[in-house]
């Protein structure tokens, strides 16, 4: 993870993890241990996360590139490494490389404020729907993103049904006006780690084969 320097100067096991392994859930990273989760503060800071990464040790069941372990931790680290590599905040990197080329104008990743709540543009906040719990009661306010990760690149995203349809069409190869982006999306769907004869892990995608159907 040279792209994450100087966040990971310790030279420990985490330095052997590659970006491809993070994207394919084969990094060996698993759930962050409780001692690195300051939930009692209501916020999880970047220094907390870096301390965990530098202390992380691989073992027989968590060896980079050797097993499939679905890892939210890996997908928290991936944006951090990408924004270090391209010297651009992750939200702007998404806008530049994906959202703008596809015309996804109703999609945004709010940047966390000091209280760990995302800041969404007023125009999008007015259109945001409210979430509801299983008992039918509303949760929070429309457009009020909440989370425990208190640094840029780790928040939830807002999107519209139209934008999600555009993203789906692009991944299905139905938007031929952007060849480089289409090629990148096709590459992301190619298997890189075989879990079993029916299940292959790709870059963020899980490819499942059932008889003559591929999902």
PDB file of N, CA, C and O in Angstrom, residues 146-198:
ATOM      1  N   UNK A 146     -25.668  10.211   8.751  1.00  0.00           N
ATOM      2  CA  UNK A 146     -25.020   9.966  10.030  1.00  0.00           C
ATOM      3  C   UNK A 146     -24.060   8.800   9.880  1.00  0.00           C
ATOM      4  O   UNK A 146     -24.309   7.860   9.125  1.00  0.00           O
ATOM      5  N   UNK A 147     -22.966   8.865  10.595  1.00  0.00           N
ATOM      6  CA  UNK A 147     -22.005   7.773  10.527  1.00  0.00           C
ATOM      7  C   UNK A 147     -20.982   7.893  11.629  1.00  0.00           C
ATOM      8  O   UNK A 147     -20.832   8.940  12.257  1.00  0.00           O
ATOM      9  N   UNK A 148     -20.232   6.822  11.860  1.00  0.00           N
ATOM     10  CA  UNK A 148     -19.225   6.834  12.911  1.00  0.00           C
ATOM     11  C   UNK A 148     -17.847   7.182  12.372  1.00  0.00           C
ATOM     12  O   UNK A 148     -16.944   7.501  13.129  1.00  0.00           O
ATOM     13  N   UNK A 149     -17.667   7.115  11.037  1.00  0.00           N
ATOM     14  CA  UNK A 149     -16.365   7.416  10.454  1.00  0.00           C
ATOM     15  C   UNK A 149     -16.283   8.913  10.183  1.00  0.00           C
ATOM     16  O   UNK A 149     -17.051   9.450   9.396  1.00  0.00           O
ATOM     17  N   UNK A 150     -15.335   9.568  10.823  1.00  0.00           N
ATOM     18  CA  UNK A 150     -15.288  11.018  10.795  1.00  0.00           C
ATOM     19  C   UNK A 150     -14.117  11.521   9.949  1.00  0.00           C
ATOM     20  O   UNK A 150     -13.221  12.195  10.441  1.00  0.00           O
ATOM     21  N   UNK A 151     -14.092  11.124   8.680  1.00  0.00           N
ATOM     22  CA  UNK A 151     -13.135  11.722   7.754  1.00  0.00           C
ATOM     23  C   UNK A 151     -13.647  11.513   6.332  1.00  0.00           C
ATOM     24  O   UNK A 151     -14.471  10.656   6.070  1.00  0.00           O
ATOM     25  N   UNK A 152     -13.139  12.342   5.443  1.00  0.00           N
ATOM     26  CA  UNK A 152     -13.648  12.341   4.066  1.00  0.00           C
ATOM     27  C   UNK A 152     -13.416  10.998   3.383  1.00  0.00           C
ATOM     28  O   UNK A 152     -12.406  10.332   3.599  1.00  0.00           O
ATOM     29  N   UNK A 153     -14.376  10.617   2.537  1.00  0.00           N
ATOM     30  CA  UNK A 153     -14.236   9.389   1.763  1.00  0.00           C
ATOM     31  C   UNK A 153     -14.848   8.171   2.422  1.00  0.00           C
ATOM     32  O   UNK A 153     -14.770   7.075   1.874  1.00  0.00           O
ATOM     33  N   UNK A 154     -15.465   8.324   3.597  1.00  0.00           N
ATOM     34  CA  UNK A 154     -16.028   7.166   4.289  1.00  0.00           C
ATOM     35  C   UNK A 154     -17.528   7.300   4.508  1.00  0.00           C
ATOM     36  O   UNK A 154     -18.113   6.530   5.246  1.00  0.00           O
ATOM     37  N   UNK A 155     -18.160   8.285   3.872  1.00  0.00           N
ATOM     38  CA  UNK A 155     -19.583   8.503   4.099  1.00  0.00           C
ATOM     39  C   UNK A 155     -20.468   7.724   3.147  1.00  0.00           C
ATOM     40  O   UNK A 155     -19.998   7.048   2.242  1.00  0.00           O
ATOM     41  N   UNK A 156     -21.764   7.833   3.388  1.00  0.00           N
ATOM     42  CA  UNK A 156     -22.739   7.231   2.494  1.00  0.00           C
ATOM     43  C   UNK A 156     -22.937   8.137   1.279  1.00  0.00           C
ATOM     44  O   UNK A 156     -22.616   9.318   1.317  1.00  0.00           O
ATOM     45  N   UNK A 157     -23.474   7.567   0.217  1.00  0.00           N
ATOM     46  CA  UNK A 157     -23.747   8.345  -0.980  1.00  0.00           C
ATOM     47  C   UNK A 157     -25.239   8.522  -1.156  1.00  0.00           C
ATOM     48  O   UNK A 157     -26.028   7.665  -0.767  1.00  0.00           O
ATOM     49  N   UNK A 158     -25.601   9.658  -1.739  1.00  0.00           N
ATOM     50  CA  UNK A 158     -26.985   9.916  -2.124  1.00  0.00           C
ATOM     51  C   UNK A 158     -27.073   9.814  -3.637  1.00  0.00           C
ATOM     52  O   UNK A 158     -26.177  10.265  -4.359  1.00  0.00           O
ATOM     53  N   UNK A 159     -28.173   9.220  -4.121  1.00  0.00           N
ATOM     54  CA  UNK A 159     -28.360   9.116  -5.560  1.00  0.00           C
ATOM     55  C   UNK A 159     -29.847   9.059  -5.873  1.00  0.00           C
ATOM     56  O   UNK A 159     -30.673   8.819  -4.988  1.00  0.00           O
ATOM     57  N   UNK A 160     -30.171   9.274  -7.138  1.00  0.00           N
ATOM     58  CA  UNK A 160     -31.560   9.208  -7.593  1.00  0.00           C
ATOM     59  C   UNK A 160     -31.782   7.914  -8.356  1.00  0.00           C
ATOM     60  O   UNK A 160     -30.828   7.250  -8.795  1.00  0.00           O
ATOM     61  N   UNK A 161     -33.037   7.560  -8.541  1.00  0.00           N
ATOM     62  CA  UNK A 161     -33.363   6.357  -9.317  1.00  0.00           C
ATOM     63  C   UNK A 161     -32.832   6.481 -10.747  1.00  0.00           C
ATOM     64  O   UNK A 161     -32.324   5.512 -11.322  1.00  0.00           O
ATOM     65  N   UNK A 162     -32.937   7.687 -11.328  1.00  0.00           N
ATOM     66  CA  UNK A 162     -32.441   7.882 -12.687  1.00  0.00           C
ATOM     67  C   UNK A 162     -30.928   7.658 -12.750  1.00  0.00           C
ATOM     68  O   UNK A 162     -30.421   6.967 -13.646  1.00  0.00           O
ATOM     69  N   UNK A 163     -30.190   8.251 -11.809  1.00  0.00           N
ATOM     70  CA  UNK A 163     -28.739   8.089 -11.819  1.00  0.00           C
ATOM     71  C   UNK A 163     -28.336   6.635 -11.619  1.00  0.00           C
ATOM     72  O   UNK A 163     -27.379   6.145 -12.233  1.00  0.00           O
ATOM     73  N   UNK A 164     -29.053   5.931 -10.749  1.00  0.00           N
ATOM     74  CA  UNK A 164     -28.736   4.517 -10.552  1.00  0.00           C
ATOM     75  C   UNK A 164     -28.992   3.706 -11.808  1.00  0.00           C
ATOM     76  O   UNK A 164     -28.264   2.757 -12.112  1.00  0.00           O
ATOM     77  N   UNK A 165     -30.024   4.095 -12.567  1.00  0.00           N
ATOM     78  CA  UNK A 165     -30.298   3.422 -13.844  1.00  0.00           C
ATOM     79  C   UNK A 165     -29.180   3.685 -14.842  1.00  0.00           C
ATOM     80  O   UNK A 165     -28.790   2.794 -15.614  1.00  0.00           O
ATOM     81  N   UNK A 166     -28.647   4.900 -14.842  1.00  0.00           N
ATOM     82  CA  UNK A 166     -27.514   5.229 -15.713  1.00  0.00           C
ATOM     83  C   UNK A 166     -26.294   4.388 -15.332  1.00  0.00           C
ATOM     84  O   UNK A 166     -25.595   3.845 -16.195  1.00  0.00           O
ATOM     85  N   UNK A 167     -26.035   4.276 -14.038  1.00  0.00           N
ATOM     86  CA  UNK A 167     -24.902   3.487 -13.564  1.00  0.00           C
ATOM     87  C   UNK A 167     -25.064   2.018 -13.955  1.00  0.00           C
ATOM     88  O   UNK A 167     -24.110   1.350 -14.379  1.00  0.00           O
ATOM     89  N   UNK A 168     -26.282   1.504 -13.822  1.00  0.00           N
ATOM     90  CA  UNK A 168     -26.571   0.128 -14.222  1.00  0.00           C
ATOM     91  C   UNK A 168     -26.332  -0.056 -15.716  1.00  0.00           C
ATOM     92  O   UNK A 168     -25.686  -1.023 -16.142  1.00  0.00           O
ATOM     93  N   UNK A 169     -26.847   0.875 -16.525  1.00  0.00           N
ATOM     94  CA  UNK A 169     -26.676   0.776 -17.973  1.00  0.00           C
ATOM     95  C   UNK A 169     -25.197   0.787 -18.350  1.00  0.00           C
ATOM     96  O   UNK A 169     -24.755   0.039 -19.228  1.00  0.00           O
ATOM     97  N   UNK A 170     -24.420   1.637 -17.674  1.00  0.00           N
ATOM     98  CA  UNK A 170     -22.991   1.705 -17.958  1.00  0.00           C
ATOM     99  C   UNK A 170     -22.304   0.379 -17.645  1.00  0.00           C
ATOM    100  O   UNK A 170     -21.446  -0.093 -18.402  1.00  0.00           O
ATOM    101  N   UNK A 171     -22.679  -0.249 -16.524  1.00  0.00           N
ATOM    102  CA  UNK A 171     -22.073  -1.527 -16.156  1.00  0.00           C
ATOM    103  C   UNK A 171     -22.510  -2.663 -17.064  1.00  0.00           C
ATOM    104  O   UNK A 171     -21.835  -3.686 -17.153  1.00  0.00           O
ATOM    105  N   UNK A 172     -23.650  -2.486 -17.742  1.00  0.00           N
ATOM    106  CA  UNK A 172     -24.124  -3.494 -18.697  1.00  0.00           C
ATOM    107  C   UNK A 172     -23.580  -3.239 -20.100  1.00  0.00           C
ATOM    108  O   UNK A 172     -23.919  -3.952 -21.038  1.00  0.00           O
ATOM    109  N   UNK A 173     -22.745  -2.207 -20.244  1.00  0.00           N
ATOM    110  CA  UNK A 173     -22.161  -1.912 -21.544  1.00  0.00           C
ATOM    111  C   UNK A 173     -23.106  -1.225 -22.494  1.00  0.00           C
ATOM    112  O   UNK A 173     -22.934  -1.298 -23.709  1.00  0.00           O
ATOM    113  N   UNK A 174     -24.124  -0.547 -21.952  1.00  0.00           N
ATOM    114  CA  UNK A 174     -25.157   0.059 -22.797  1.00  0.00           C
ATOM    115  C   UNK A 174     -24.951   1.550 -23.022  1.00  0.00           C
ATOM    116  O   UNK A 174     -25.842   2.229 -23.523  1.00  0.00           O
ATOM    117  N   UNK A 175     -23.781   2.077 -22.629  1.00  0.00           N
ATOM    118  CA  UNK A 175     -23.484   3.491 -22.862  1.00  0.00           C
ATOM    119  C   UNK A 175     -22.165   3.585 -23.645  1.00  0.00           C
ATOM    120  O   UNK A 175     -21.108   3.866 -23.071  1.00  0.00           O
ATOM    121  N   UNK A 176     -22.209   3.362 -24.948  1.00  0.00           N
ATOM    122  CA  UNK A 176     -20.976   3.246 -25.731  1.00  0.00           C
ATOM    123  C   UNK A 176     -20.254   4.568 -25.982  1.00  0.00           C
ATOM    124  O   UNK A 176     -19.231   4.593 -26.648  1.00  0.00           O
ATOM    125  N   UNK A 177     -20.769   5.687 -25.438  1.00  0.00           N
ATOM    126  CA  UNK A 177     -20.149   6.983 -25.713  1.00  0.00           C
ATOM    127  C   UNK A 177     -18.939   7.260 -24.816  1.00  0.00           C
ATOM    128  O   UNK A 177     -18.317   8.314 -24.930  1.00  0.00           O
ATOM    129  N   UNK A 178     -18.598   6.354 -23.918  1.00  0.00           N
ATOM    130  CA  UNK A 178     -17.436   6.551 -23.057  1.00  0.00           C
ATOM    131  C   UNK A 178     -16.670   5.233 -22.976  1.00  0.00           C
ATOM    132  O   UNK A 178     -16.814   4.462 -22.039  1.00  0.00           O
ATOM    133  N   UNK A 179     -15.858   4.980 -24.006  1.00  0.00           N
ATOM    134  CA  UNK A 179     -15.180   3.700 -24.114  1.00  0.00           C
ATOM    135  C   UNK A 179     -14.233   3.407 -22.951  1.00  0.00           C
ATOM    136  O   UNK A 179     -14.250   2.299 -22.399  1.00  0.00           O
ATOM    137  N   UNK A 180     -13.383   4.367 -22.523  1.00  0.00           N
ATOM    138  CA  UNK A 180     -12.477   4.053 -21.407  1.00  0.00           C
ATOM    139  C   UNK A 180     -13.210   3.656 -20.130  1.00  0.00           C
ATOM    140  O   UNK A 180     -12.807   2.713 -19.434  1.00  0.00           O
ATOM    141  N   UNK A 181     -14.301   4.361 -19.825  1.00  0.00           N
ATOM    142  CA  UNK A 181     -15.057   4.047 -18.621  1.00  0.00           C
ATOM    143  C   UNK A 181     -15.752   2.701 -18.755  1.00  0.00           C
ATOM    144  O   UNK A 181     -15.794   1.910 -17.806  1.00  0.00           O
ATOM    145  N   UNK A 182     -16.287   2.414 -19.941  1.00  0.00           N
ATOM    146  CA  UNK A 182     -16.922   1.108 -20.180  1.00  0.00           C
ATOM    147  C   UNK A 182     -15.903  -0.011 -20.013  1.00  0.00           C
ATOM    148  O   UNK A 182     -16.187  -1.054 -19.405  1.00  0.00           O
ATOM    149  N   UNK A 183     -14.691   0.185 -20.552  1.00  0.00           N
ATOM    150  CA  UNK A 183     -13.659  -0.838 -20.432  1.00  0.00           C
ATOM    151  C   UNK A 183     -13.275  -1.065 -18.972  1.00  0.00           C
ATOM    152  O   UNK A 183     -13.045  -2.207 -18.553  1.00  0.00           O
ATOM    153  N   UNK A 184     -13.211   0.027 -18.202  1.00  0.00           N
ATOM    154  CA  UNK A 184     -12.865  -0.101 -16.785  1.00  0.00           C
ATOM    155  C   UNK A 184     -13.938  -0.884 -16.035  1.00  0.00           C
ATOM    156  O   UNK A 184     -13.636  -1.721 -15.179  1.00  0.00           O
ATOM    157  N   UNK A 185     -15.211  -0.610 -16.365  1.00  0.00           N
ATOM    158  CA  UNK A 185     -16.296  -1.320 -15.694  1.00  0.00           C
ATOM    159  C   UNK A 185     -16.309  -2.797 -16.074  1.00  0.00           C
ATOM    160  O   UNK A 185     -16.571  -3.664 -15.233  1.00  0.00           O
ATOM    161  N   UNK A 186     -16.009  -3.087 -17.326  1.00  0.00           N
ATOM    162  CA  UNK A 186     -15.943  -4.483 -17.759  1.00  0.00           C
ATOM    163  C   UNK A 186     -14.800  -5.207 -17.052  1.00  0.00           C
ATOM    164  O   UNK A 186     -14.936  -6.376 -16.640  1.00  0.00           O
ATOM    165  N   UNK A 187     -13.668  -4.527 -16.895  1.00  0.00           N
ATOM    166  CA  UNK A 187     -12.537  -5.120 -16.205  1.00  0.00           C
ATOM    167  C   UNK A 187     -12.877  -5.438 -14.752  1.00  0.00           C
ATOM    168  O   UNK A 187     -12.492  -6.483 -14.225  1.00  0.00           O
ATOM    169  N   UNK A 188     -13.632  -4.545 -14.111  1.00  0.00           N
ATOM    170  CA  UNK A 188     -13.992  -4.738 -12.706  1.00  0.00           C
ATOM    171  C   UNK A 188     -14.852  -5.975 -12.506  1.00  0.00           C
ATOM    172  O   UNK A 188     -14.907  -6.531 -11.404  1.00  0.00           O
ATOM    173  N   UNK A 189     -15.545  -6.421 -13.548  1.00  0.00           N
ATOM    174  CA  UNK A 189     -16.428  -7.582 -13.436  1.00  0.00           C
ATOM    175  C   UNK A 189     -15.724  -8.896 -13.755  1.00  0.00           C
ATOM    176  O   UNK A 189     -16.331  -9.966 -13.673  1.00  0.00           O
ATOM    177  N   UNK A 190     -14.438  -8.835 -14.115  1.00  0.00           N
ATOM    178  CA  UNK A 190     -13.690 -10.052 -14.405  1.00  0.00           C
ATOM    179  C   UNK A 190     -13.206 -10.689 -13.106  1.00  0.00           C
ATOM    180  O   UNK A 190     -12.669 -10.015 -12.233  1.00  0.00           O
ATOM    181  N   UNK A 191     -13.418 -11.980 -12.962  1.00  0.00           N
ATOM    182  CA  UNK A 191     -13.036 -12.681 -11.746  1.00  0.00           C
ATOM    183  C   UNK A 191     -11.542 -12.645 -11.494  1.00  0.00           C
ATOM    184  O   UNK A 191     -10.746 -12.789 -12.426  1.00  0.00           O
ATOM    185  N   UNK A 192     -11.155 -12.449 -10.243  1.00  0.00           N
ATOM    186  CA  UNK A 192      -9.741 -12.443  -9.869  1.00  0.00           C
ATOM    187  C   UNK A 192      -9.430 -13.475  -8.784  1.00  0.00           C
ATOM    188  O   UNK A 192      -8.265 -13.777  -8.538  1.00  0.00           O
ATOM    189  N   UNK A 193     -10.479 -14.022  -8.127  1.00  0.00           N
ATOM    190  CA  UNK A 193     -10.240 -15.000  -7.073  1.00  0.00           C
ATOM    191  C   UNK A 193     -11.391 -15.995  -7.059  1.00  0.00           C
ATOM    192  O   UNK A 193     -12.548 -15.608  -6.884  1.00  0.00           O
ATOM    193  N   UNK A 194     -11.084 -17.272  -7.254  1.00  0.00           N
ATOM    194  CA  UNK A 194     -12.107 -18.311  -7.275  1.00  0.00           C
ATOM    195  C   UNK A 194     -12.368 -18.805  -5.858  1.00  0.00           C
ATOM    196  O   UNK A 194     -11.480 -19.362  -5.205  1.00  0.00           O
ATOM    197  N   UNK A 195     -13.590 -18.585  -5.383  1.00  0.00           N
ATOM    198  CA  UNK A 195     -13.973 -19.034  -4.052  1.00  0.00           C
ATOM    199  C   UNK A 195     -14.420 -20.495  -4.105  1.00  0.00           C
ATOM    200  O   UNK A 195     -14.023 -21.310  -3.280  1.00  0.00           O
ATOM    201  N   UNK A 196     -15.251 -20.814  -5.086  1.00  0.00           N
ATOM    202  CA  UNK A 196     -15.663 -22.186  -5.346  1.00  0.00           C
ATOM    203  C   UNK A 196     -16.113 -22.256  -6.806  1.00  0.00           C
ATOM    204  O   UNK A 196     -16.139 -21.221  -7.489  1.00  0.00           O
ATOM    205  N   UNK A 197     -16.445 -23.449  -7.335  1.00  0.00           N
ATOM    206  CA  UNK A 197     -16.787 -23.552  -8.757  1.00  0.00           C
ATOM    207  C   UNK A 197     -17.920 -22.636  -9.208  1.00  0.00           C
ATOM    208  O   UNK A 197     -18.012 -22.300 -10.393  1.00  0.00           O
ATOM    209  N   UNK A 198     -18.780 -22.219  -8.311  1.00  0.00           N
ATOM    210  CA  UNK A 198     -19.908 -21.364  -8.688  1.00  0.00           C
ATOM    211  C   UNK A 198     -19.719 -19.891  -8.323  1.00  0.00           C
ATOM    212  O   UNK A 198     -20.505 -19.049  -8.742  1.00  0.00           O
TER     213      UNK A 198
END
